[in-house]
Coordinates of N, CA and C in Angstrom, one line a residue:
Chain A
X74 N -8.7 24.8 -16.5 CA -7.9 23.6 -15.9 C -8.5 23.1 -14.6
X75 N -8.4 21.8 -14.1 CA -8.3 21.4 -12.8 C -7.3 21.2 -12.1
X76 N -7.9 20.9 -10.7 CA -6.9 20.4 -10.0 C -7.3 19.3 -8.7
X77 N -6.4 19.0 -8.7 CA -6.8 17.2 -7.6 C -6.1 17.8 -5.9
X78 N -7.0 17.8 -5.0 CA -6.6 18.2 -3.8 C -6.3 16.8 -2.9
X79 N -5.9 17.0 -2.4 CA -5.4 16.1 -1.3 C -5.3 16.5 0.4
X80 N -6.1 15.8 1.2 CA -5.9 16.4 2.7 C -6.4 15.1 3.1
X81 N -5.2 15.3 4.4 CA -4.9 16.6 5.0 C -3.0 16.1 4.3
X82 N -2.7 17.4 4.0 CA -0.8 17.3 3.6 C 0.3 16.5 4.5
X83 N 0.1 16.6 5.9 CA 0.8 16.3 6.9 C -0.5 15.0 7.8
X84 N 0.2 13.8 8.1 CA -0.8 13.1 8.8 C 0.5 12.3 9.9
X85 N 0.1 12.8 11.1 CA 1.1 11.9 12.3 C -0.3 10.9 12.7
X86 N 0.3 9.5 13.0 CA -0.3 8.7 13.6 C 0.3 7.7 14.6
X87 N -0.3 7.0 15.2 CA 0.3 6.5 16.3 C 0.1 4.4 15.7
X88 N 1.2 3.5 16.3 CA 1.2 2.4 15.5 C -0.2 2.3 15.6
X89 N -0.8 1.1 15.2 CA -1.6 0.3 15.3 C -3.2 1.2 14.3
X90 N -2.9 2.5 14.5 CA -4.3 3.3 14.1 C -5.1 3.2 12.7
X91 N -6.0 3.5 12.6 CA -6.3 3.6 11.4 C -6.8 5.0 10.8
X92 N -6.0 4.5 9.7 CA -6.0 6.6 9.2 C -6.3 7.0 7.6
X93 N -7.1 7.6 7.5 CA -7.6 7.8 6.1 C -6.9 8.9 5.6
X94 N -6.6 9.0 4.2 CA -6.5 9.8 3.1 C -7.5 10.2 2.1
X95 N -7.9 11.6 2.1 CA -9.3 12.1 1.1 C -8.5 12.7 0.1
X96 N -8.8 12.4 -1.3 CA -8.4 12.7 -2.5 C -9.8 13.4 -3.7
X97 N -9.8 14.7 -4.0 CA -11.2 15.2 -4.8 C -10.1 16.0 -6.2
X98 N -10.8 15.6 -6.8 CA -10.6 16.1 -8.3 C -11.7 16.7 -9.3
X99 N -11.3 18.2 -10.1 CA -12.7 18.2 -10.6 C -12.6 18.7 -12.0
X100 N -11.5 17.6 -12.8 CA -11.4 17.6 -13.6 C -12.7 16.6 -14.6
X101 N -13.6 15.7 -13.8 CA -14.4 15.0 -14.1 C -13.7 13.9 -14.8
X102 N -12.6 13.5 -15.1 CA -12.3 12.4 -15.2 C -12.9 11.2 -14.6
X103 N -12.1 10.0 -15.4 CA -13.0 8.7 -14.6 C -12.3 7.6 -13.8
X104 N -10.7 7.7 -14.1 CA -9.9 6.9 -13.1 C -9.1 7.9 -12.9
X105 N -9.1 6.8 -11.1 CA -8.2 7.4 -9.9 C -7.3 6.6 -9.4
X106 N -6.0 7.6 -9.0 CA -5.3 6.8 -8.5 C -4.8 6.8 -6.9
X107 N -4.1 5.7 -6.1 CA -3.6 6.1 -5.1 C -2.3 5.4 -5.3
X108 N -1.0 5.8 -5.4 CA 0.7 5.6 -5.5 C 1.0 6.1 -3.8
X109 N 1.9 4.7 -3.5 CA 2.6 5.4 -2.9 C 4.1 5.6 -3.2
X110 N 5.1 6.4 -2.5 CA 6.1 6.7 -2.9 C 6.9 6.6 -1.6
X111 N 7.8 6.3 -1.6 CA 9.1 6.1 -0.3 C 10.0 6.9 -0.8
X112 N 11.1 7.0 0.2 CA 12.0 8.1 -0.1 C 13.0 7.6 -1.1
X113 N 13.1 8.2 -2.0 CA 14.2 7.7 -2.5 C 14.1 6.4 -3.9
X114 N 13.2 6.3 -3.4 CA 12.3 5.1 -4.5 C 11.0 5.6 -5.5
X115 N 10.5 4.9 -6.6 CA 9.3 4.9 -7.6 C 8.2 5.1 -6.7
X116 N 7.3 5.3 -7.4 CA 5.7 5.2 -7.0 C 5.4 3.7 -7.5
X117 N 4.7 3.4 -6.1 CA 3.7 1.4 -6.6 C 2.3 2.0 -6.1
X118 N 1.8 1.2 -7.3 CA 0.3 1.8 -6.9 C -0.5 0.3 -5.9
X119 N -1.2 1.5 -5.3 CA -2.0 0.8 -3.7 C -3.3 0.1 -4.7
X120 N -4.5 1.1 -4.8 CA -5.3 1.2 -5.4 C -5.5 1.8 -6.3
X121 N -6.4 1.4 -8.0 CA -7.2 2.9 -8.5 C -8.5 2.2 -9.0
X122 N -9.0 3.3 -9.4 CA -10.7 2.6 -9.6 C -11.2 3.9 -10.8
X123 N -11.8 3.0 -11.6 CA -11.8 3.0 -13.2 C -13.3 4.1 -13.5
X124 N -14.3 3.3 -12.2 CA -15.7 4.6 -12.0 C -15.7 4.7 -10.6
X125 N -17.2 5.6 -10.3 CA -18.0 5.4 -9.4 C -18.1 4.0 -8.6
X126 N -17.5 3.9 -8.0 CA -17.6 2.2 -6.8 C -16.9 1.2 -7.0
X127 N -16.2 1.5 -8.2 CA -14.9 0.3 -8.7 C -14.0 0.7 -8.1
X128 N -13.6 -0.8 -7.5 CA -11.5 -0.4 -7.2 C -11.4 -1.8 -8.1
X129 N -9.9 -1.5 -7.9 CA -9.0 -2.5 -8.6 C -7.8 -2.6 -7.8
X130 N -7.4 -3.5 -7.3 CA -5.6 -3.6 -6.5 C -4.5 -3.3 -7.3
X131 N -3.8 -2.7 -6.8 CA -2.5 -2.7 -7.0 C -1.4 -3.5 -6.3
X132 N -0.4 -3.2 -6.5 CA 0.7 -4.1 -6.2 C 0.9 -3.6 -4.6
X133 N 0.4 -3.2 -4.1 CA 0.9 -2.8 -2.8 C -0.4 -3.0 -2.1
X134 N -1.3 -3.1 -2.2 CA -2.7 -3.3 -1.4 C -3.2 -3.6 -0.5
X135 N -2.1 -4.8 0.2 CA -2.3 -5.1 1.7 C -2.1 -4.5 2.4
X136 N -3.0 -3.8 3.3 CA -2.6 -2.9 4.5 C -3.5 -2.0 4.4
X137 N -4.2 -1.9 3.4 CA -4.8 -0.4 2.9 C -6.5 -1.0 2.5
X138 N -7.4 -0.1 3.0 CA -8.5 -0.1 1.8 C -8.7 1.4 0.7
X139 N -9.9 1.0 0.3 CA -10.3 2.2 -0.4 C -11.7 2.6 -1.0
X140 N -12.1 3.7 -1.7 CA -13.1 4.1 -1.7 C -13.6 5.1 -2.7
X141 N -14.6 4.6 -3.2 CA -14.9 5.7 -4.7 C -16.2 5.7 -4.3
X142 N -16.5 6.6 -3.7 CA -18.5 7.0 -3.3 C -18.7 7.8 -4.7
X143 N -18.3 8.8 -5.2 CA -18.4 9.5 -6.2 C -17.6 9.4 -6.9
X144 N -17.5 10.3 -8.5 CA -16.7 10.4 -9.4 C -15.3 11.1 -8.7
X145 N -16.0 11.9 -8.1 CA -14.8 13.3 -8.0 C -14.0 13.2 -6.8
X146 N -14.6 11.8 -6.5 CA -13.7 11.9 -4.8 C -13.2 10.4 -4.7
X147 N -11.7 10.0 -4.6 CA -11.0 8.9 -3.6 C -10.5 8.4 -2.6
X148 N -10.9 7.9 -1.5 CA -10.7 8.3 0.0 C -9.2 6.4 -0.4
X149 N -8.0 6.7 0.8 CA -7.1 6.2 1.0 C -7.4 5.6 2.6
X150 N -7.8 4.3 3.1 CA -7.5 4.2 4.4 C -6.4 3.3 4.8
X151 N -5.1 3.7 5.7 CA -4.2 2.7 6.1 C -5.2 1.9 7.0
X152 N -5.3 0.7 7.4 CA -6.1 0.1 8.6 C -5.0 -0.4 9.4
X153 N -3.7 -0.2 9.7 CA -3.0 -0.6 10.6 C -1.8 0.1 10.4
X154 N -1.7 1.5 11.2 CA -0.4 1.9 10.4 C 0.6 1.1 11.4
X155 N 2.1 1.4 10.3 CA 3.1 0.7 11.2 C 3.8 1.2 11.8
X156 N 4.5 0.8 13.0 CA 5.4 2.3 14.0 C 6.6 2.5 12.6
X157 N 7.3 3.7 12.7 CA 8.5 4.0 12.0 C 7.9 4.6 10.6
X158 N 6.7 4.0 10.1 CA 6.4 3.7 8.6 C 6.5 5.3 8.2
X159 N 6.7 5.9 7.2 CA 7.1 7.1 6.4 C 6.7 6.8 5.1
X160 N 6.1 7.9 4.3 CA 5.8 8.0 3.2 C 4.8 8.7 2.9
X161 N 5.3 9.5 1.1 CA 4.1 9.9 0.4 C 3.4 9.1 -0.6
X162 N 1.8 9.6 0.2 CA 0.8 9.2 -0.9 C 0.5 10.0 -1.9
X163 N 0.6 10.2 -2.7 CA 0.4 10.7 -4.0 C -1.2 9.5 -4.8
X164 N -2.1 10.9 -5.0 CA -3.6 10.8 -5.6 C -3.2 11.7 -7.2
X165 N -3.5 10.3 -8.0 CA -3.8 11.0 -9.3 C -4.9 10.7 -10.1
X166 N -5.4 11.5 -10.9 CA -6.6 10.9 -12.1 C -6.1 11.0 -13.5
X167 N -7.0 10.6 -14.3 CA -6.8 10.5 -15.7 C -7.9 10.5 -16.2
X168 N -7.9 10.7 -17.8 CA -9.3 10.7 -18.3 C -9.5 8.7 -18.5
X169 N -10.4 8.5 -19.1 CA -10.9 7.2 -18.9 C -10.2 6.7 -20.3
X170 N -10.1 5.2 -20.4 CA -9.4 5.0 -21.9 C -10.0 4.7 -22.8
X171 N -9.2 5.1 -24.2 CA -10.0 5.0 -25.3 C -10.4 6.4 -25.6
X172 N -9.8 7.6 -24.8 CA -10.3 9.0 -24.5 C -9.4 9.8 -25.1
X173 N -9.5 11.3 -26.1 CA -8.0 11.8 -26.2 C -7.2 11.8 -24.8
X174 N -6.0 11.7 -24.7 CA -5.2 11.9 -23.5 C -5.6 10.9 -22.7
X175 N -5.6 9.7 -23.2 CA -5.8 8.5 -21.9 C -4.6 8.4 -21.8
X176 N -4.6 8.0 -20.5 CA -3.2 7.6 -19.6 C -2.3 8.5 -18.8
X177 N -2.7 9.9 -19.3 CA -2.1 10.9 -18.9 C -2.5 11.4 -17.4
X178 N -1.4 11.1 -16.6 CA -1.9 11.6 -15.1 C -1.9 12.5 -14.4
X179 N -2.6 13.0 -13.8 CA -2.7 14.3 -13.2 C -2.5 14.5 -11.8
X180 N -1.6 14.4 -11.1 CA -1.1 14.3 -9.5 C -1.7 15.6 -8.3
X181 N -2.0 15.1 -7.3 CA -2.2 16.2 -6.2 C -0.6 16.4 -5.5
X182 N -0.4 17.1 -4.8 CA 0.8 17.6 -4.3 C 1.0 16.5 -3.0
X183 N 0.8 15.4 -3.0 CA 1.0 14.6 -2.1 C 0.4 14.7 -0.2
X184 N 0.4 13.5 0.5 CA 0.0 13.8 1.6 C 1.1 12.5 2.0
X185 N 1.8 13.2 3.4 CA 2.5 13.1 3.9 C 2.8 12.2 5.6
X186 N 3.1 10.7 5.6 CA 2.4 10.4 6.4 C 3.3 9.8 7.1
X187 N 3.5 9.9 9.0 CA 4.4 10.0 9.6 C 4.0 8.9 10.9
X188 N 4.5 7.8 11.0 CA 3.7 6.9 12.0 C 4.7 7.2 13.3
X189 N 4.7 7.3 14.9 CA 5.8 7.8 15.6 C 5.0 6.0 16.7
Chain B
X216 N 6.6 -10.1 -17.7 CA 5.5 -9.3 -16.9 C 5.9 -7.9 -17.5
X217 N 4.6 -7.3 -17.4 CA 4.7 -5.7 -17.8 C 5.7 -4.8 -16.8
X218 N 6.1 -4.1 -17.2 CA 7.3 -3.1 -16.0 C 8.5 -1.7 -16.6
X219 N 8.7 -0.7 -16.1 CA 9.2 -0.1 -16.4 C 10.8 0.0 -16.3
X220 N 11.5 0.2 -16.6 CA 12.7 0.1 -16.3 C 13.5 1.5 -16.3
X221 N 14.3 2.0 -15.3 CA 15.1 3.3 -15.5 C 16.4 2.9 -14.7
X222 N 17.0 2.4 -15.5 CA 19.0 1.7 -14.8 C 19.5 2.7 -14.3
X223 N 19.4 4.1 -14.1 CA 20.3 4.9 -13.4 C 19.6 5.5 -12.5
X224 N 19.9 5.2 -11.4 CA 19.0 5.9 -10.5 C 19.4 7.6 -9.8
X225 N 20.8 7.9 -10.4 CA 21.5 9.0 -10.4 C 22.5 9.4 -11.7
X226 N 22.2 10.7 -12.0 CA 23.1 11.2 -12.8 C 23.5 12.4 -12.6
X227 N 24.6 13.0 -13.4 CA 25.2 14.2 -12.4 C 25.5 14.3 -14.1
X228 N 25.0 16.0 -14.2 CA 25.9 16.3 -15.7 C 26.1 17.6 -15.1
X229 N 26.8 18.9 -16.1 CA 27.4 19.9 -15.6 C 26.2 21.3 -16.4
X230 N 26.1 21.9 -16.0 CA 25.5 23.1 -16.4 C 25.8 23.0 -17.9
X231 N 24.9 23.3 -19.1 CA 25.6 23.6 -20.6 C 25.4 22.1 -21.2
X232 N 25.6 21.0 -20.4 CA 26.1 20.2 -21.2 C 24.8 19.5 -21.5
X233 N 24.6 18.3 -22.6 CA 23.6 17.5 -23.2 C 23.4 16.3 -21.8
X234 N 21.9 16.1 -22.1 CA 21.8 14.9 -21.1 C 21.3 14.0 -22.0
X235 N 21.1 12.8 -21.4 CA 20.0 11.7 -21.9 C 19.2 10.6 -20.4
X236 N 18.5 10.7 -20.6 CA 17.8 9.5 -19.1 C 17.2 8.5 -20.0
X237 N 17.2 7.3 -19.3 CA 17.3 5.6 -19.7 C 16.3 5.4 -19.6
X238 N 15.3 4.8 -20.3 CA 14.1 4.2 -19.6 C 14.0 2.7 -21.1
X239 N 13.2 2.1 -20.5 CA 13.1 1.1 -21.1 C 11.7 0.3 -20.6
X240 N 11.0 -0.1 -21.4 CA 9.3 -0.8 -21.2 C 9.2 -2.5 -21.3
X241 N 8.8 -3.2 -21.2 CA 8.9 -4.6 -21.2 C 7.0 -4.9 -21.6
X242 N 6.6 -5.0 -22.9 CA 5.5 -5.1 -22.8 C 5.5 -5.3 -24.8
X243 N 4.8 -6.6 -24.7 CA 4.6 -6.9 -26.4 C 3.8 -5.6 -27.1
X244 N 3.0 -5.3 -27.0 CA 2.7 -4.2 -27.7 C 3.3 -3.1 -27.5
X245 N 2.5 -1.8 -27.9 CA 3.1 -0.3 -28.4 C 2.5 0.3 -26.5
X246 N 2.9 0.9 -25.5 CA 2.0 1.3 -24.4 C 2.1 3.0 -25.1
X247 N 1.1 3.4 -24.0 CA 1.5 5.1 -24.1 C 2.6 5.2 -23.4
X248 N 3.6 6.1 -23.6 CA 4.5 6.4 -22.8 C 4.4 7.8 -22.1
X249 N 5.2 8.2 -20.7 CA 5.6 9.7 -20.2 C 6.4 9.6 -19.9
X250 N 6.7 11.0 -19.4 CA 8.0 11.0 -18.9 C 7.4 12.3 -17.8
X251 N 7.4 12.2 -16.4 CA 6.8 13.3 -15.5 C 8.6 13.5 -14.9
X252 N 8.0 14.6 -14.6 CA 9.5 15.5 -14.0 C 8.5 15.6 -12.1
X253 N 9.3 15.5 -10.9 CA 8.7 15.9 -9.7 C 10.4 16.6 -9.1
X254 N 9.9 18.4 -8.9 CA 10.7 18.9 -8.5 C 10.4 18.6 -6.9
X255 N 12.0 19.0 -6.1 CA 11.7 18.9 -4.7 C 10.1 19.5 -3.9
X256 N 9.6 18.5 -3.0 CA 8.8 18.6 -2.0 C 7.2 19.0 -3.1
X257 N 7.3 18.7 -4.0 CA 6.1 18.4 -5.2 C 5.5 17.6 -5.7
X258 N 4.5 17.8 -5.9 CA 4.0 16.7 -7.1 C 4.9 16.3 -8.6
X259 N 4.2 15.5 -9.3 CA 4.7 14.8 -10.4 C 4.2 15.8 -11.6
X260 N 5.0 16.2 -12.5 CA 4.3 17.2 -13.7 C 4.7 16.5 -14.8
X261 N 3.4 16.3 -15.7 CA 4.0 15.4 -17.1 C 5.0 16.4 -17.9
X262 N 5.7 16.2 -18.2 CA 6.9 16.8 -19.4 C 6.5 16.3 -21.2
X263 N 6.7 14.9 -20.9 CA 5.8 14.8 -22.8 C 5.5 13.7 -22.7
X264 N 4.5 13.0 -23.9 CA 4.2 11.7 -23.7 C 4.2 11.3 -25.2
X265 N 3.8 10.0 -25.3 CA 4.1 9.7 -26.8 C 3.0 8.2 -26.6
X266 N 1.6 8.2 -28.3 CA 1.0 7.8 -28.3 C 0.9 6.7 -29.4
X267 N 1.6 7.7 -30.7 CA 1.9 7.1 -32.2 C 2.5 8.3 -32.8
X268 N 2.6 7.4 -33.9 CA 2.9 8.4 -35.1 C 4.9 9.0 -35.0
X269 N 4.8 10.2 -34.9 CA 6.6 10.5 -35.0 C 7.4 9.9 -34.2
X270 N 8.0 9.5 -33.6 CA 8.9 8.8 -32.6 C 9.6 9.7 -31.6
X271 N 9.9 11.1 -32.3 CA 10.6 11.9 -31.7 C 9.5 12.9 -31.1
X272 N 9.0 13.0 -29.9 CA 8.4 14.1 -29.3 C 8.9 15.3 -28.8
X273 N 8.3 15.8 -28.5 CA 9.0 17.5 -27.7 C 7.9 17.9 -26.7
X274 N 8.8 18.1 -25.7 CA 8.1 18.4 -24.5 C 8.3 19.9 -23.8
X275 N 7.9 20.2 -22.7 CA 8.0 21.7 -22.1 C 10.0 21.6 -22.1
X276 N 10.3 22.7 -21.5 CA 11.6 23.7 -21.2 C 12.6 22.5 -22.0
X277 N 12.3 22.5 -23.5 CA 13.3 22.2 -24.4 C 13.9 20.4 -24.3
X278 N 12.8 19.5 -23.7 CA 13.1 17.8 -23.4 C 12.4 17.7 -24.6
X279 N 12.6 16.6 -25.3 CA 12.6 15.7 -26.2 C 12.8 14.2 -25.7
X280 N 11.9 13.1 -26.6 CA 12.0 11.4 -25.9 C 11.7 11.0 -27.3
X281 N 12.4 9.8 -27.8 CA 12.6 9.1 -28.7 C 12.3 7.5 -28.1
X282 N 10.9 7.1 -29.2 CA 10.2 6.0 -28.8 C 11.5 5.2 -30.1
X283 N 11.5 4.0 -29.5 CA 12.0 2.9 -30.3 C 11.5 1.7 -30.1
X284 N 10.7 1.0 -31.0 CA 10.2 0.1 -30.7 C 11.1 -1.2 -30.7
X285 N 12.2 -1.4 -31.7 CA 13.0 -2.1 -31.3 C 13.8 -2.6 -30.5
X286 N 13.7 -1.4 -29.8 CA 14.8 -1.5 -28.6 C 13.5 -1.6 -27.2
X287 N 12.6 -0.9 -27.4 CA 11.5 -1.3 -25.8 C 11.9 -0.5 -25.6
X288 N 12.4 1.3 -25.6 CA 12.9 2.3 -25.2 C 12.0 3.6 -25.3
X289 N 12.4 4.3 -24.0 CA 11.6 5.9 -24.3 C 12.6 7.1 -24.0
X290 N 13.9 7.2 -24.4 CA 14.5 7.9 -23.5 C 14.5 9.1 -23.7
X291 N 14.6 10.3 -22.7 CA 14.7 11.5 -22.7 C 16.3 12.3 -22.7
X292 N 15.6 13.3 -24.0 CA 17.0 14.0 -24.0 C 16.6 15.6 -23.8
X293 N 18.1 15.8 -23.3 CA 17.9 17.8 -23.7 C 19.4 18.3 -24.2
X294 N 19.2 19.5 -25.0 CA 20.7 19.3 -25.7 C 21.9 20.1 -24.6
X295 N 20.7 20.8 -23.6 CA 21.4 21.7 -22.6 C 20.9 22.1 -21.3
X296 N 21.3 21.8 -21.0 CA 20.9 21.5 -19.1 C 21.1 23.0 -18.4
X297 N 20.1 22.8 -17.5 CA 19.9 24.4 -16.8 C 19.8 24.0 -15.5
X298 N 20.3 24.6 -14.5 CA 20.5 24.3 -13.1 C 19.0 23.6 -12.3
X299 N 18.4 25.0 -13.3 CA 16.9 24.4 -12.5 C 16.0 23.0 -13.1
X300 N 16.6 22.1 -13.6 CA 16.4 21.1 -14.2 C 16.0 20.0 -13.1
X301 N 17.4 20.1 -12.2 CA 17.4 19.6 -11.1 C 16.3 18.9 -10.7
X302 N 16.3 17.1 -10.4 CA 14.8 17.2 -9.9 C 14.7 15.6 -10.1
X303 N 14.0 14.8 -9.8 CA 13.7 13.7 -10.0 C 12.9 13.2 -11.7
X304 N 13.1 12.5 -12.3 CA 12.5 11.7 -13.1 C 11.9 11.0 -13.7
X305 N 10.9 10.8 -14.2 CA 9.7 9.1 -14.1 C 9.5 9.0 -15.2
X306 N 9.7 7.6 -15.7 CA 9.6 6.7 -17.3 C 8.1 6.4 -16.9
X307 N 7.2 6.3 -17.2 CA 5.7 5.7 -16.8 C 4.8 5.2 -18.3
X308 N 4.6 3.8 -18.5 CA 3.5 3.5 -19.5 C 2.5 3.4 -19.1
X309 N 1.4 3.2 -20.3 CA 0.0 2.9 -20.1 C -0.2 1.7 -21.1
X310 N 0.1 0.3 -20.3 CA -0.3 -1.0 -21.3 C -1.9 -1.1 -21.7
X311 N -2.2 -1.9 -21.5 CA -3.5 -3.1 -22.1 C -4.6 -2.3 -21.2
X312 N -4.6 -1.8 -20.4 CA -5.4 -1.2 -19.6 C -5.5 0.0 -18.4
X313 N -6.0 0.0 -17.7 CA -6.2 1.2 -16.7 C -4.7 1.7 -16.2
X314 N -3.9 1.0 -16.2 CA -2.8 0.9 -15.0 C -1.6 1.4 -15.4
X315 N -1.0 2.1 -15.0 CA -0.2 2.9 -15.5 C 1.4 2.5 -14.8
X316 N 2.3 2.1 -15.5 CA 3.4 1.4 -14.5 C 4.5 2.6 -14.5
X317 N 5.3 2.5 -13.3 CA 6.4 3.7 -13.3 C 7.6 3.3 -12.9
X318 N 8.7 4.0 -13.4 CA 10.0 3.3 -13.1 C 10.1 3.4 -11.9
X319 N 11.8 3.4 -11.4 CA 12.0 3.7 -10.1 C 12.1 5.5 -9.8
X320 N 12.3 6.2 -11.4 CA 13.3 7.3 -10.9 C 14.4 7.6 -11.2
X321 N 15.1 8.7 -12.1 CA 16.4 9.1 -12.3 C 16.7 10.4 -11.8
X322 N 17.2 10.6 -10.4 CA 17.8 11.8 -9.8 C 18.5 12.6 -10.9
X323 N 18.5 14.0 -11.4 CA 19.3 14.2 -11.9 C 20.1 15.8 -11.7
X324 N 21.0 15.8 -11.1 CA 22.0 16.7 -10.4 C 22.5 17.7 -11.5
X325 N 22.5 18.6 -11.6 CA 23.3 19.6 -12.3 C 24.1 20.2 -11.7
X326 N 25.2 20.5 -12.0 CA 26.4 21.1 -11.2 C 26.6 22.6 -12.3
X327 N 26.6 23.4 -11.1 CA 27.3 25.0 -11.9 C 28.0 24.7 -12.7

């Protein structure tokens, strides 16, 4: 089996900062995802990207970039966090489509992000 | 537009008893469907998914989901609920492509 890590778990930041999320998986899959999740609410996805150097937007995308240098790795950057803002990012992969078990997603245990 | 739908954002059933959670898909063709379970302060764990073929699936600790295509429906059932059930919900397809859409969420409470 694999497993998709996510760091750092816990991220305090101050308004205005900009703050990255690293996501590695080594299941060799080929899409990645970044969801975020509020309390109490669904996951909307930010970004995910399909290979190596592709992204694609999601419904949530302003505020955020992102990054696929490798297969096995998706970095999450907030570029302006906002004071108060709260929420988990949740990193998932999947095999690629057209694949047995496309679509099926494989989640990291979230990273947790706290703007004061 | 493509989208998931789950109308109850809470349910409360009692220890013993049968459940069912609501989900519903909005999308002209067939998507893949899941159903992930995320217990407190965790990640998301797929429970079962459905691609073709039987309608009725089966999934880990005794869930079952019944695709209907006439109705745009995936919902999950169990015939008997266990405290440790407890836990949040997710209806999630896989349309036309990469993207995988997720409902809001069905809290679901079990009471002793």
């Amino acid at each position: 089996g694999g497993i998709i890590t996510q760091t750092p778990k816990f991220l305090i930041g101050q308004e205005g900062q900009k703050l990255t999320l690293k996501c590695q998986q080594n299941f060799n899959h080929d899409t990645m995802y970044w969801y975020r999740q509020d309390s109490g609410k669904g996951l909307r996805l930010i970004y995910y990207s399909i290979t190596e150097n592709d992204l694609q937007k999601g419904d949530l995308s302003e505020g955020y970039d992102a990054s696929r240098e490798k297969k096995s790795s998706f970095s999450l950057t907030v570029t302006s966090a906002q004071k108060n803002e709260m929420a988990v990012f949740l990193c998932a992969s999947s095999i690629g489509r057209g694949r047995p078990d496309t679509g099926q997603l494989y989640f990291g245990e979230g990273s947790k992000l706290t703007v004061l | 537009a493509q989208s998931v739908t789950q109308p109850d954002a809470r349910v409360t059933v009692s220890e013993g008893a049968s459940l069912q959670l609501r989900c519903k898909y909005s999308y002209s063709g067939t998507p893949y469907l899941f159903w992930y379970v995320q217990y407190q302060r965790q990640g998301l764990q797929l429970l079962l998914k459905y691609y073709s073929g039987d309608p009725v699936v089966q999934g880990v600790n005794g869930f079952e989901a019944e695709f209907s295509k006439s109705d745009s429906s995936f919902h999950l059932r169990k015939a008997s609920v266990h405290w440790s059930d407890s836990a949040v919900y997710f209806c999630a397809a896989s349309m036309n492509n990469n993207r995988i859409f997720f409902g809001d969420g069905t809290q679901l409470v079990v009471k002793p």
